[in-house]
Short mmCIF file of C-alpha atoms and ligand atoms in Angstrom, two decimals:
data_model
loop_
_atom_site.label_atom_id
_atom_site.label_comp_id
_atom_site.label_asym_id
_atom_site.label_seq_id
_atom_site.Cartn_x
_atom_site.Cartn_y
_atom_site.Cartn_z
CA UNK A 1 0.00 0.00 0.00
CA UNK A 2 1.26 4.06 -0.74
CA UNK A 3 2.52 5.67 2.05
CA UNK A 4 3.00 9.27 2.30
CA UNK A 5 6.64 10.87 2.89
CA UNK A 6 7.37 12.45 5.66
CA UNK A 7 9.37 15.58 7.05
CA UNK A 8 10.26 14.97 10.71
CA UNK A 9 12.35 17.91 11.87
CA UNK A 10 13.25 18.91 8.50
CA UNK A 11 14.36 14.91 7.51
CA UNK A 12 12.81 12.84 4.76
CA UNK A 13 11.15 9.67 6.01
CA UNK A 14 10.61 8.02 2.32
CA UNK A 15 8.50 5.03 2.62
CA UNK A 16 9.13 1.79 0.36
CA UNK A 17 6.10 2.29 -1.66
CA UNK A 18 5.71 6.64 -1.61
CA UNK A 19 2.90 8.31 -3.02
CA UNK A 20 4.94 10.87 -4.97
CA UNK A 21 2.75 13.84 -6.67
CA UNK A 22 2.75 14.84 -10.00
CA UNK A 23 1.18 17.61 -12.17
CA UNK A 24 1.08 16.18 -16.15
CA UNK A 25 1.81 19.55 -17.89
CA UNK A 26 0.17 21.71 -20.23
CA UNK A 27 1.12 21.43 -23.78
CA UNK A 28 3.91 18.97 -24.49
CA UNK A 29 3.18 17.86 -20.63
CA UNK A 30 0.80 15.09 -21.94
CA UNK A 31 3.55 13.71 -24.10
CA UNK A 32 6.54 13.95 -21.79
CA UNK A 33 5.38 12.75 -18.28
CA UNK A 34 3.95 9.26 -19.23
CA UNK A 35 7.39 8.99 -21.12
CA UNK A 36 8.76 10.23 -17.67
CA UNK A 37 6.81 7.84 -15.46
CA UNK A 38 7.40 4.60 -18.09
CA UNK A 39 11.41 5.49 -17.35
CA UNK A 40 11.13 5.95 -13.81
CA UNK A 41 9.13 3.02 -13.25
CA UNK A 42 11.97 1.00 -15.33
CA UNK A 43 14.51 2.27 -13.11
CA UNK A 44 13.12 1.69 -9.04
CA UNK A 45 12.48 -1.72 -10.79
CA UNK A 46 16.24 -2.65 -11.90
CA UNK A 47 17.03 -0.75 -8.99
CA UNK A 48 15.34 -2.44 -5.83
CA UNK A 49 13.21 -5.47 -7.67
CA UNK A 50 9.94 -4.90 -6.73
CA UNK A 51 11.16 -4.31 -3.35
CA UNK A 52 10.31 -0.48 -3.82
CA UNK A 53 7.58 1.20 -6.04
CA UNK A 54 6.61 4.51 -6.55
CA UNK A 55 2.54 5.12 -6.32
CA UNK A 56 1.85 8.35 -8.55
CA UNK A 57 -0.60 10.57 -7.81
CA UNK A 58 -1.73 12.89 -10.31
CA UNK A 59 -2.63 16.75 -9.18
CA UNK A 60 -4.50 18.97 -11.65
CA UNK A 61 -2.94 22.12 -12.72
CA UNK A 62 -3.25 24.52 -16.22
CA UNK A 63 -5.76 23.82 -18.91
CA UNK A 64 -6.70 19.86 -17.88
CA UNK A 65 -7.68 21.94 -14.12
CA UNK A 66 -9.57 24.75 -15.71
CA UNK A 67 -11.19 22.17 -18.15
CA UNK A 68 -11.99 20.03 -14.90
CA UNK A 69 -13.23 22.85 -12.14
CA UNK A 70 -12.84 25.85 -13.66
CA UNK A 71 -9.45 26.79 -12.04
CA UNK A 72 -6.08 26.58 -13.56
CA UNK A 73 -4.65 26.33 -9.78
CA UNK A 74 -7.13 24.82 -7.49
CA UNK A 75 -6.33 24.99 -3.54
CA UNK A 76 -6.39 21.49 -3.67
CA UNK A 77 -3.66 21.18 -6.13
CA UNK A 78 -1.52 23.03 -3.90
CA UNK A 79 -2.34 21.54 -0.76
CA UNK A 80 -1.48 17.89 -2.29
CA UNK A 81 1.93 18.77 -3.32
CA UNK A 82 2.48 20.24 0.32
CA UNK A 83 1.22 17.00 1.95
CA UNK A 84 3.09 14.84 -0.45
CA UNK A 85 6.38 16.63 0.29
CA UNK A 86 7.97 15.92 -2.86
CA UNK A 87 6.43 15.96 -6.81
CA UNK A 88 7.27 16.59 -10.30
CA UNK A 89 5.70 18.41 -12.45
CA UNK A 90 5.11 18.91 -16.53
CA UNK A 91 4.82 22.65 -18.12
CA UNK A 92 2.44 24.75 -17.25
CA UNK A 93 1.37 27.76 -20.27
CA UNK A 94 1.57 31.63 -18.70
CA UNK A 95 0.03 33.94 -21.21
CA UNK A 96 2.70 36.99 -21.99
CA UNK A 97 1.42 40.11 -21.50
CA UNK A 98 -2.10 39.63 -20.23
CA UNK A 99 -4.04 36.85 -18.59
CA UNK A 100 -3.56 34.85 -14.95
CA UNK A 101 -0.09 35.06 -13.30
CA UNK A 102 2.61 32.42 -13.94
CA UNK A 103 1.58 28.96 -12.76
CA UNK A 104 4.70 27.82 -12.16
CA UNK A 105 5.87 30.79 -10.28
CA UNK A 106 2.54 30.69 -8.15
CA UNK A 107 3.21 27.30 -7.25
CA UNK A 108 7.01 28.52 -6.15
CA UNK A 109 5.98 31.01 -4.16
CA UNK A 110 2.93 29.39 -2.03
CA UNK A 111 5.30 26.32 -1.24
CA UNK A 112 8.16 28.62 -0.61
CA UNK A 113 10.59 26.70 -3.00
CA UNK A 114 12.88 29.02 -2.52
CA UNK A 115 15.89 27.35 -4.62
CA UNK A 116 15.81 26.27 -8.18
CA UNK A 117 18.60 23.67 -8.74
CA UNK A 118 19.39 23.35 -12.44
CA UNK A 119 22.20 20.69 -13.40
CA UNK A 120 23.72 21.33 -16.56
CA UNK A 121 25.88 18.32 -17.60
CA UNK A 122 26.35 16.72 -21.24
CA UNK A 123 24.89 13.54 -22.25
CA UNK A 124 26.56 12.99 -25.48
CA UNK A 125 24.48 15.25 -27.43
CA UNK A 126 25.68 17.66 -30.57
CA UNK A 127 27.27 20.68 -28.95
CA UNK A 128 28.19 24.37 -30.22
CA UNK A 129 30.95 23.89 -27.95
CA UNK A 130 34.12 21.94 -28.74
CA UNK A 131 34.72 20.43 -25.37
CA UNK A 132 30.65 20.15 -24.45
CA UNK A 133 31.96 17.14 -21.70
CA UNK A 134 34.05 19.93 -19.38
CA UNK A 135 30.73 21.38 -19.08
CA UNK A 136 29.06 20.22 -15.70
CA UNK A 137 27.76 22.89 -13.36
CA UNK A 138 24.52 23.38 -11.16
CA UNK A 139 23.17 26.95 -11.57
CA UNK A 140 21.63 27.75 -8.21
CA UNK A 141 18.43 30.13 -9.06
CA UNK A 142 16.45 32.13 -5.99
CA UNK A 143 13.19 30.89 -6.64
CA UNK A 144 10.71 33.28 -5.01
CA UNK A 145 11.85 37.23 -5.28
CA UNK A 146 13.60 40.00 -7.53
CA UNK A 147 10.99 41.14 -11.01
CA UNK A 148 9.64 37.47 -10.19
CA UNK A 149 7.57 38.91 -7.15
CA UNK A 150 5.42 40.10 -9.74
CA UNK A 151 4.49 43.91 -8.25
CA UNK A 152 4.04 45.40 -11.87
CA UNK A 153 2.55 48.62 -12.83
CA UNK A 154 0.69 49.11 -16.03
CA UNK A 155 1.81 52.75 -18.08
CA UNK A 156 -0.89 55.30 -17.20
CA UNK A 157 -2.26 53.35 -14.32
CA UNK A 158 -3.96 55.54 -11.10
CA UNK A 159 -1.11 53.06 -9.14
CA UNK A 160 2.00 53.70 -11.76
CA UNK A 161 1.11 57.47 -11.88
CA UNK A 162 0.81 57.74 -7.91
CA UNK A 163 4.00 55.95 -8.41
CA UNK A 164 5.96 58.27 -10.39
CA UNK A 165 4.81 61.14 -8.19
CA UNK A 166 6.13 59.87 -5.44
CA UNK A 167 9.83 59.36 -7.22
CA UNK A 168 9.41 62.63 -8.33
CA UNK A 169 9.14 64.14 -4.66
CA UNK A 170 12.14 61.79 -4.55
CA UNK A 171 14.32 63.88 -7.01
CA UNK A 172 14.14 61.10 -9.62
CA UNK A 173 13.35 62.98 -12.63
CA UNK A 174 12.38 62.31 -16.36
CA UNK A 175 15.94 61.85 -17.76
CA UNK A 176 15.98 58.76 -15.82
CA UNK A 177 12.17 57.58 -15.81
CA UNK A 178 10.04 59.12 -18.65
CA UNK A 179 6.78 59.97 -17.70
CA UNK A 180 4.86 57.21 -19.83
CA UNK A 181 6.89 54.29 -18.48
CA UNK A 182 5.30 50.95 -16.90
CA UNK A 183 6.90 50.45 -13.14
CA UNK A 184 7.93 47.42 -11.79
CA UNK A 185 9.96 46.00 -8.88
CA UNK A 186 12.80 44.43 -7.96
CA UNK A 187 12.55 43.31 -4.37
CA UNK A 188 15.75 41.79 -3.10
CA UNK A 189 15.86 40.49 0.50
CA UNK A 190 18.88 39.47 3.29
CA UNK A 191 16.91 37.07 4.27
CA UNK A 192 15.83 35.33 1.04
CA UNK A 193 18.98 35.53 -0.23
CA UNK A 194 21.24 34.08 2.85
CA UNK A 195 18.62 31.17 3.02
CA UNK A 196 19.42 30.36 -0.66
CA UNK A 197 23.04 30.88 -0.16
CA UNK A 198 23.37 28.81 2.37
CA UNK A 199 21.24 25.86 0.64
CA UNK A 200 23.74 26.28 -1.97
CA UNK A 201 26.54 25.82 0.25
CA UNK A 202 25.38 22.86 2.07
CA UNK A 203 24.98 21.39 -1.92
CA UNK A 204 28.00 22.10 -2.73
CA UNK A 205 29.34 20.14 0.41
CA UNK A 206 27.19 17.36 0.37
CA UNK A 207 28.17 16.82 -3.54
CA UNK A 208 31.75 17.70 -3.42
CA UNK A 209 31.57 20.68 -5.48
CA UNK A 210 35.53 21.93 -5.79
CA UNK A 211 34.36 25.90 -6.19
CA UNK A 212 30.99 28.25 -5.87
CA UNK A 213 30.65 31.49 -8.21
CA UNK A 214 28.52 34.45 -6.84
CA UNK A 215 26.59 35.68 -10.31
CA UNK A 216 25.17 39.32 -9.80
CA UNK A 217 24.69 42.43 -11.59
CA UNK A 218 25.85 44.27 -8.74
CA UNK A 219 27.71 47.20 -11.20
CA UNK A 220 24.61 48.58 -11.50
CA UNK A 221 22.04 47.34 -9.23
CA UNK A 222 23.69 48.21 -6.16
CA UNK A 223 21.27 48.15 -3.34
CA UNK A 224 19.78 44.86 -4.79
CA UNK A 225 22.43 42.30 -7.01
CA UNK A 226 25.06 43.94 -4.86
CA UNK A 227 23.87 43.45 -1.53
CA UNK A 228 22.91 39.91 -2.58
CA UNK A 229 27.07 39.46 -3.92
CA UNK A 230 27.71 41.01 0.18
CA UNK A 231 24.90 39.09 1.81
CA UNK A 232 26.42 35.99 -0.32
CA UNK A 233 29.68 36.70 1.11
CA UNK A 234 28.49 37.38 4.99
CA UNK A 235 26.79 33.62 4.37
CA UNK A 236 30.66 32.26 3.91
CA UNK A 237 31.14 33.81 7.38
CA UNK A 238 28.87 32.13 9.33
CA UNK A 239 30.04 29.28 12.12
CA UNK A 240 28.83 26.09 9.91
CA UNK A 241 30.22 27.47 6.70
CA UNK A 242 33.46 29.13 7.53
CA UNK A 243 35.44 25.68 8.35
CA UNK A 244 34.27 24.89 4.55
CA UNK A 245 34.51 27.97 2.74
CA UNK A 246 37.09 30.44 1.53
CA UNK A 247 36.09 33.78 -0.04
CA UNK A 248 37.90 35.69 -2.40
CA UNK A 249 41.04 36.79 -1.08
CA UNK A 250 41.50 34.37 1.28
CA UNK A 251 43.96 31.80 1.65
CA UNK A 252 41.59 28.58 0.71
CA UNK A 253 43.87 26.14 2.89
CA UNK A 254 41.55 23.29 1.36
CA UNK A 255 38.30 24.85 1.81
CA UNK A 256 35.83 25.60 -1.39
CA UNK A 257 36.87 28.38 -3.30
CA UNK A 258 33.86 31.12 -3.16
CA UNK A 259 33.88 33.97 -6.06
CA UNK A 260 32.09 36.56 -8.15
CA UNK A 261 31.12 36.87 -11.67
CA UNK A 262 29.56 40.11 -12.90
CA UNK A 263 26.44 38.43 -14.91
CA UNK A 264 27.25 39.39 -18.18
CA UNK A 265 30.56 38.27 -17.89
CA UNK A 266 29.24 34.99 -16.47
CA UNK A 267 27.61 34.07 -19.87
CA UNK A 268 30.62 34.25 -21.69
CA UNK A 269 32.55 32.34 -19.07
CA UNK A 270 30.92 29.37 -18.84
CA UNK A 271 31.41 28.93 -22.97
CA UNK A 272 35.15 29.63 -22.78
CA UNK A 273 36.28 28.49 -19.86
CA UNK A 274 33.62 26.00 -19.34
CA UNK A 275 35.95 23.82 -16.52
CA UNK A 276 36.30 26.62 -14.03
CA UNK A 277 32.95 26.74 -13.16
CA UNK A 278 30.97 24.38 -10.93
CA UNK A 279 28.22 25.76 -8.75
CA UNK A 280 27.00 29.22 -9.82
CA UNK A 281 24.23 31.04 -7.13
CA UNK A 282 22.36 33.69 -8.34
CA UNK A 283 19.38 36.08 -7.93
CA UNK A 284 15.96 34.93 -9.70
CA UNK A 285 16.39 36.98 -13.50
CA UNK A 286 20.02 35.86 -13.57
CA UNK A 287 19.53 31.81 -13.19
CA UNK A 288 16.70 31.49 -15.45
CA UNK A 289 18.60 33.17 -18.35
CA UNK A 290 21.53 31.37 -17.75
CA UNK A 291 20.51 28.43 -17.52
CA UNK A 292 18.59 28.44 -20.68
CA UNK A 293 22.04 29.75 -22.21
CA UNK A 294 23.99 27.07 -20.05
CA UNK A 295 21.25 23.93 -21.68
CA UNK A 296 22.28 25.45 -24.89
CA UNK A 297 25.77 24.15 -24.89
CA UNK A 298 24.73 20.48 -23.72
CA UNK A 299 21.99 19.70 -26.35
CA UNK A 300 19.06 22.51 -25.18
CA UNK A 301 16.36 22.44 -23.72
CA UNK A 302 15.56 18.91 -24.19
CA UNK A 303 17.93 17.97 -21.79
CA UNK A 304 17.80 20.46 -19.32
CA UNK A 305 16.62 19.34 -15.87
CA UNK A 306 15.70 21.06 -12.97
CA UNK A 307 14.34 21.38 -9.08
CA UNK A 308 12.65 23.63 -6.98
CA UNK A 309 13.50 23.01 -3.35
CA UNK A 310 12.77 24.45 0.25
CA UNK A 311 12.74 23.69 3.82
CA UNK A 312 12.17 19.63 2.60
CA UNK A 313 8.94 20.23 0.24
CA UNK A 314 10.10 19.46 -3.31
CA UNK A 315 8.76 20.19 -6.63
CA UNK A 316 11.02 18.95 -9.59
CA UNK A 317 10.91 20.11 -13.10
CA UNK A 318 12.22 20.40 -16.52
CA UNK A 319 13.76 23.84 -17.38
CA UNK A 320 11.34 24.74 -20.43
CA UNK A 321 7.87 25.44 -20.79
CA UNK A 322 4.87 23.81 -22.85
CA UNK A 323 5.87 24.33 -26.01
CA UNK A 324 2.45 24.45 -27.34
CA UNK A 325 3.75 24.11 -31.51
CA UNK A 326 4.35 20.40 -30.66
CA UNK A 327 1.70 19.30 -27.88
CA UNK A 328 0.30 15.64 -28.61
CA UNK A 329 2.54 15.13 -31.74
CA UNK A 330 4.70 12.12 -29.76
CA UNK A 331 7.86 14.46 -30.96
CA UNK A 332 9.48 16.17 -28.58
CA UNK A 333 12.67 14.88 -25.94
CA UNK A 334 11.13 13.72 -22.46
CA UNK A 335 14.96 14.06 -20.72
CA UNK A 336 14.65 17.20 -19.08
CA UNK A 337 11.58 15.71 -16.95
CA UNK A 338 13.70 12.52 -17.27
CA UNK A 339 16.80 13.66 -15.84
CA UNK A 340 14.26 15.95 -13.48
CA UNK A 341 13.08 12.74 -12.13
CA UNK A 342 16.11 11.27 -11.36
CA UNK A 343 17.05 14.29 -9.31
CA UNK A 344 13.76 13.23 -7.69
CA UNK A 345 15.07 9.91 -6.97
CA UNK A 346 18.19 11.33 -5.45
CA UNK A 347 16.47 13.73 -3.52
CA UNK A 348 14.20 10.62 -2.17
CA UNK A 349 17.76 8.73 -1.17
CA UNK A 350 16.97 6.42 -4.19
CA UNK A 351 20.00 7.24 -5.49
CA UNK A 352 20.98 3.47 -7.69
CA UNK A 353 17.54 4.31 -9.27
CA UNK A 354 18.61 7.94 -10.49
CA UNK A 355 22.14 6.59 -11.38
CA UNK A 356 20.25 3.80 -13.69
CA UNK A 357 18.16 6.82 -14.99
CA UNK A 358 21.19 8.61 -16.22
CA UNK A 359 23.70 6.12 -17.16
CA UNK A 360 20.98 4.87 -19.50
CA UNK A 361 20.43 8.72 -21.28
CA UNK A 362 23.91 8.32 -21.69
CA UNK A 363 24.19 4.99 -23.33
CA UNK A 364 21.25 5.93 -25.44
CA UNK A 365 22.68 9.08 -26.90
CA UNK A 366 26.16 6.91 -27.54
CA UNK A 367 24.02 5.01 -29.77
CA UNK A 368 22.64 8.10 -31.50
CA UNK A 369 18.99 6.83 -30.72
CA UNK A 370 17.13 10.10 -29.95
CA UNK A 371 14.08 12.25 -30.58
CA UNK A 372 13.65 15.45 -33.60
CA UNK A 373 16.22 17.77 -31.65
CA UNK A 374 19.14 15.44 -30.82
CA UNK A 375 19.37 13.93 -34.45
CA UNK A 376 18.74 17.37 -35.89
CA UNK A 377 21.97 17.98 -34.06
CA UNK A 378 23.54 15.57 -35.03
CA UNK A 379 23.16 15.35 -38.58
CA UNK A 380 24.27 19.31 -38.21
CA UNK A 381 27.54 18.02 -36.77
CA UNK A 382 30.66 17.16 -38.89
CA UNK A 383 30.35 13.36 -39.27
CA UNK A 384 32.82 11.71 -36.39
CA UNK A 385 34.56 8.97 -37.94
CA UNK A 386 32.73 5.36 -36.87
CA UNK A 387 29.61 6.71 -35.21
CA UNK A 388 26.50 5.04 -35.73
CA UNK A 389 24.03 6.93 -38.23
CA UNK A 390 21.69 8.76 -35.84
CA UNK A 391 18.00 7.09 -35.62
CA UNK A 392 15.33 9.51 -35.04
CA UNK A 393 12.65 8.04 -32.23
CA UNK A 394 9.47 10.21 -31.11
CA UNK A 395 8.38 10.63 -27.25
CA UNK A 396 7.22 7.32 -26.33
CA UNK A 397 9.62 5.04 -28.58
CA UNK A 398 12.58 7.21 -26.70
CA UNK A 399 11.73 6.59 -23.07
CA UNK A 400 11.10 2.65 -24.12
CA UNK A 401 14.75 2.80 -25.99
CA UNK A 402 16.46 4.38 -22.34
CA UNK A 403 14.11 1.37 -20.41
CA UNK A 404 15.68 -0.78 -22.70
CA UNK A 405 19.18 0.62 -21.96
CA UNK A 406 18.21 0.68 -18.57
CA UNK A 407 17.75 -3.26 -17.81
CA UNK A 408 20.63 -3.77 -19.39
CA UNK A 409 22.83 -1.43 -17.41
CA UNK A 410 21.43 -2.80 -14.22
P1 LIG B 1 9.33 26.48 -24.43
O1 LIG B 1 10.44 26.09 -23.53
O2 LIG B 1 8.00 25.86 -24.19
O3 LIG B 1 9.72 26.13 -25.94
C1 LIG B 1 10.66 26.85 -26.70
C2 LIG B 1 11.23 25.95 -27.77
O4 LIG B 1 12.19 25.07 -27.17
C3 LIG B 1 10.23 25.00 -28.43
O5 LIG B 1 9.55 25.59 -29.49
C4 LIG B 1 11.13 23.88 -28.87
O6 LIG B 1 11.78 24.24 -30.08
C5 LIG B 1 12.15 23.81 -27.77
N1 LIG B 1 11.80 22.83 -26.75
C6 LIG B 1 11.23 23.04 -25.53
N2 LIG B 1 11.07 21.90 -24.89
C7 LIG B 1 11.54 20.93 -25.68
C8 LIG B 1 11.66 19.51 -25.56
N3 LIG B 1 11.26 18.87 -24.46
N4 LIG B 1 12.20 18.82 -26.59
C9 LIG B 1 12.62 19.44 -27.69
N5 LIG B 1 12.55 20.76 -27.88
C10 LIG B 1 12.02 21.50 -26.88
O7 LIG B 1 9.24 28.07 -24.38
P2 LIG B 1 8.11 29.07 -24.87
O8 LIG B 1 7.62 28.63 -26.21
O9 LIG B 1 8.72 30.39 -24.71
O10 LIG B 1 6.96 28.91 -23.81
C11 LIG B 1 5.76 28.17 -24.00
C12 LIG B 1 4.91 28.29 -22.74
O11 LIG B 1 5.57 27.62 -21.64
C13 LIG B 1 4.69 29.73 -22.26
O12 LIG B 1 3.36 29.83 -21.84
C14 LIG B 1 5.64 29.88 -21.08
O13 LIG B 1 5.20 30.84 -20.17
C15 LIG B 1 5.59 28.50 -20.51
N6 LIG B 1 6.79 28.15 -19.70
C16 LIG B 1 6.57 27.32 -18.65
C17 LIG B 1 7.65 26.91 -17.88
C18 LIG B 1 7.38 25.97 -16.74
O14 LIG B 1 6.36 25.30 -16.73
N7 LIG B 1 8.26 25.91 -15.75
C19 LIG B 1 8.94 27.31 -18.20
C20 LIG B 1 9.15 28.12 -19.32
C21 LIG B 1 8.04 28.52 -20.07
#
């Protein structure tokens, strides 16, 4: 029978047989997470032998929630992934410049998922980049604040022109904000940011990470990137993290390097000198364009996993969105909720499961077995003497090609 997992004083208690949430996506969600789940299941099966199974529990979210009760984030929804602890979800559609609030953001904030881990490691797919395999780095995104918080003002609004009074009484005058301009803001807080910090720090422990990169924009948003690039820095300071951590300047003596990249100098970094970098923490705006940029270099988006983690409740997803152009055409690559999932698995303590999860991406890209984007790559690439001819598989016939990997890597 399922069993619920459990936080007791901030631990995991993971049953045998969890119930583990999960939310199927809008879009390409109804293609991906079956492929997801069919994996999964594959893998706690080499893994443990029937000795461990995971009971999923679907939660409705986006259009199949709206379609179902008239809500595209029901209470309910929200209340399951709290009491399950940990989930994964699909992509969930946000309408640009109109419409309901981000789903996926709402869902960060109310469960206070304040970190957004986002591996980005190469699986054997083409690359832009001539050494793709010394990229493998975890981009640490703050999950809940900064233009995220989503305290907008429309142009011409009674709020945005009360707004731009007020800076006016302030001495801010038109040369820097023109009088027709939309306001938003950019909260930035000690305490949101040391919290993530620190989460990043105990990662970088637990997984051996050999340096940590501050990313900021600090130059020119002082009072907010820069006092995150100090507040990052006091973090280092602290009794549990000083024994581990050096910051720049100081004499490491064995401890984990911790430095600075201005942001725009970060992107170009972590193309040309992809092997310095290893765990990069960053405000909200910052991660989610880099990582994008980062997924780029190791096959895109495709294969570009992610998590969104607090104080033990979990959510885990893939780094892009719904992609609408190719819902329900069996097409696109399932590995970012893959590899998502296998993060879930480590984050469970099922860790042979996730290692089964990725070893078998790996083998399955060797054999140039993959979906639209991976051969497209591919076949873009000069031909590499001996390689098999790529073989193009859609959604489903992928995720039963990595099964098949899968039992035999076990
Ligand atoms: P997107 O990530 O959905 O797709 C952009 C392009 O990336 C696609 O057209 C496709 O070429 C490629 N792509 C994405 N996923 C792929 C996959 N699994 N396999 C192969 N190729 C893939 O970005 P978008 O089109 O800008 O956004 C569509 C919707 O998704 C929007 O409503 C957006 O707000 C939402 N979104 C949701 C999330 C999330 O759920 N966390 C994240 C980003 C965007």
């Amino acid at each position: 029978m399922a069993d619920r997992i459990r936080l007791v004083d901030g631990a995991l208690e993971v049953p045998d047989r969890p119930a583990l949430a999960y939310i199927a996506g809008d879009g390409i969600g109804s293609d991906i997470s079956p492929a997801m789940r069919r994996v999964v299941d594959s893998a706690v099966e080499a893994a443990y032998g029937g000795a461990r199974r995971i009971a999923w529990q679907e939660l409705l979210a986006g259009e199949k929630a709206y379609a179902e009760c008239g809500q595209h984030l029901p209470q309910q929804t929200l209340e399951g992934l709290r009491e399950h602890v940990v989930g994964i979800k699909g992509p969930l559609t946000t309408p640009v410049g109109g419409g309901f609030r981000s789903l996926n953001v709402a869902i960060r904030q109310a469960l206070d998922l304040y970190s957004c881990i986002r591996p980005v490691k190469w699986y054997g797919s083409a690359s832009p980049l001539r050494h793709p395999e010394q990229l493998d780095l975890v981009v640490f995104r703050e999950n809940t604040e900064d233009v995220y918080a989503g305290v907008e003002y429309e142009a011409g609004s009674p709020e945005c022109r009360k707004l731009l009074e007020l800076l006016g009484q302030w001495g801010v005058g038109e040369a820097q904000v023109a009088p027709d301009s939309a306001l938003g803001l950019k909260p930035i807080s000690q305490v949101r940011s040391k919290r993530h910090v620190r989460k990043a720090l105990r990662y970088a422990r637990a997984e051996g990470r050999r340096r940590v990169t501050l990313m900021h924009k600090g130059n020119i948003m002082k009072h907010t990137e820069g006092a995150f690039l100090r507040w990052g820095y006091e973090v280092c300071e602290e009794p549990e993290f000083a024994g581990h951590f050096a910051r720049q300047g100081q004499d490491s003596g064995g401890r984990i390097p911790v430095d600075d990249r201005i942001a725009d100098n970060m992107f170009q970094q972590i193309l040309t000198r992809s092997a310095d970098y290893d765990l990069i923490v960053t405000t909200n705006l910052n991660g989610d364009l880099l990582s994008d940029a980062a997924a780029a270099a190791v096959g895109g988006l495709g294969m570009a996993p992610g998590g969104n983690v607090g104080d033990g409740l979990a959510v885990f997803e893939a780094t892009h969105g719904s992609a609408p152009k190719y819902a329900g055409q069996d097409k696109v690559n399932p590995s970012s909720l893959i590899l998502s999932a296998a993060m879930m698995l480590d984050y469970i303590g099922w860790g042979e499961a996730a290692g089964l999860v990725r070893r078998a991406v790996e083998r399955t890209l060797a054999q140039r077995r993959g979906t639209y984007d991976l051969v497209r790559g591919w076949r873009a690439e000069p031909g590499v003497p001996g390689a098999p001819e790529p073989v193009e598989l859609g959604c489903a016939a992928y995720a039963e090609a990595l099964a098949e990997n899968l039992a035999a890597g076990a």
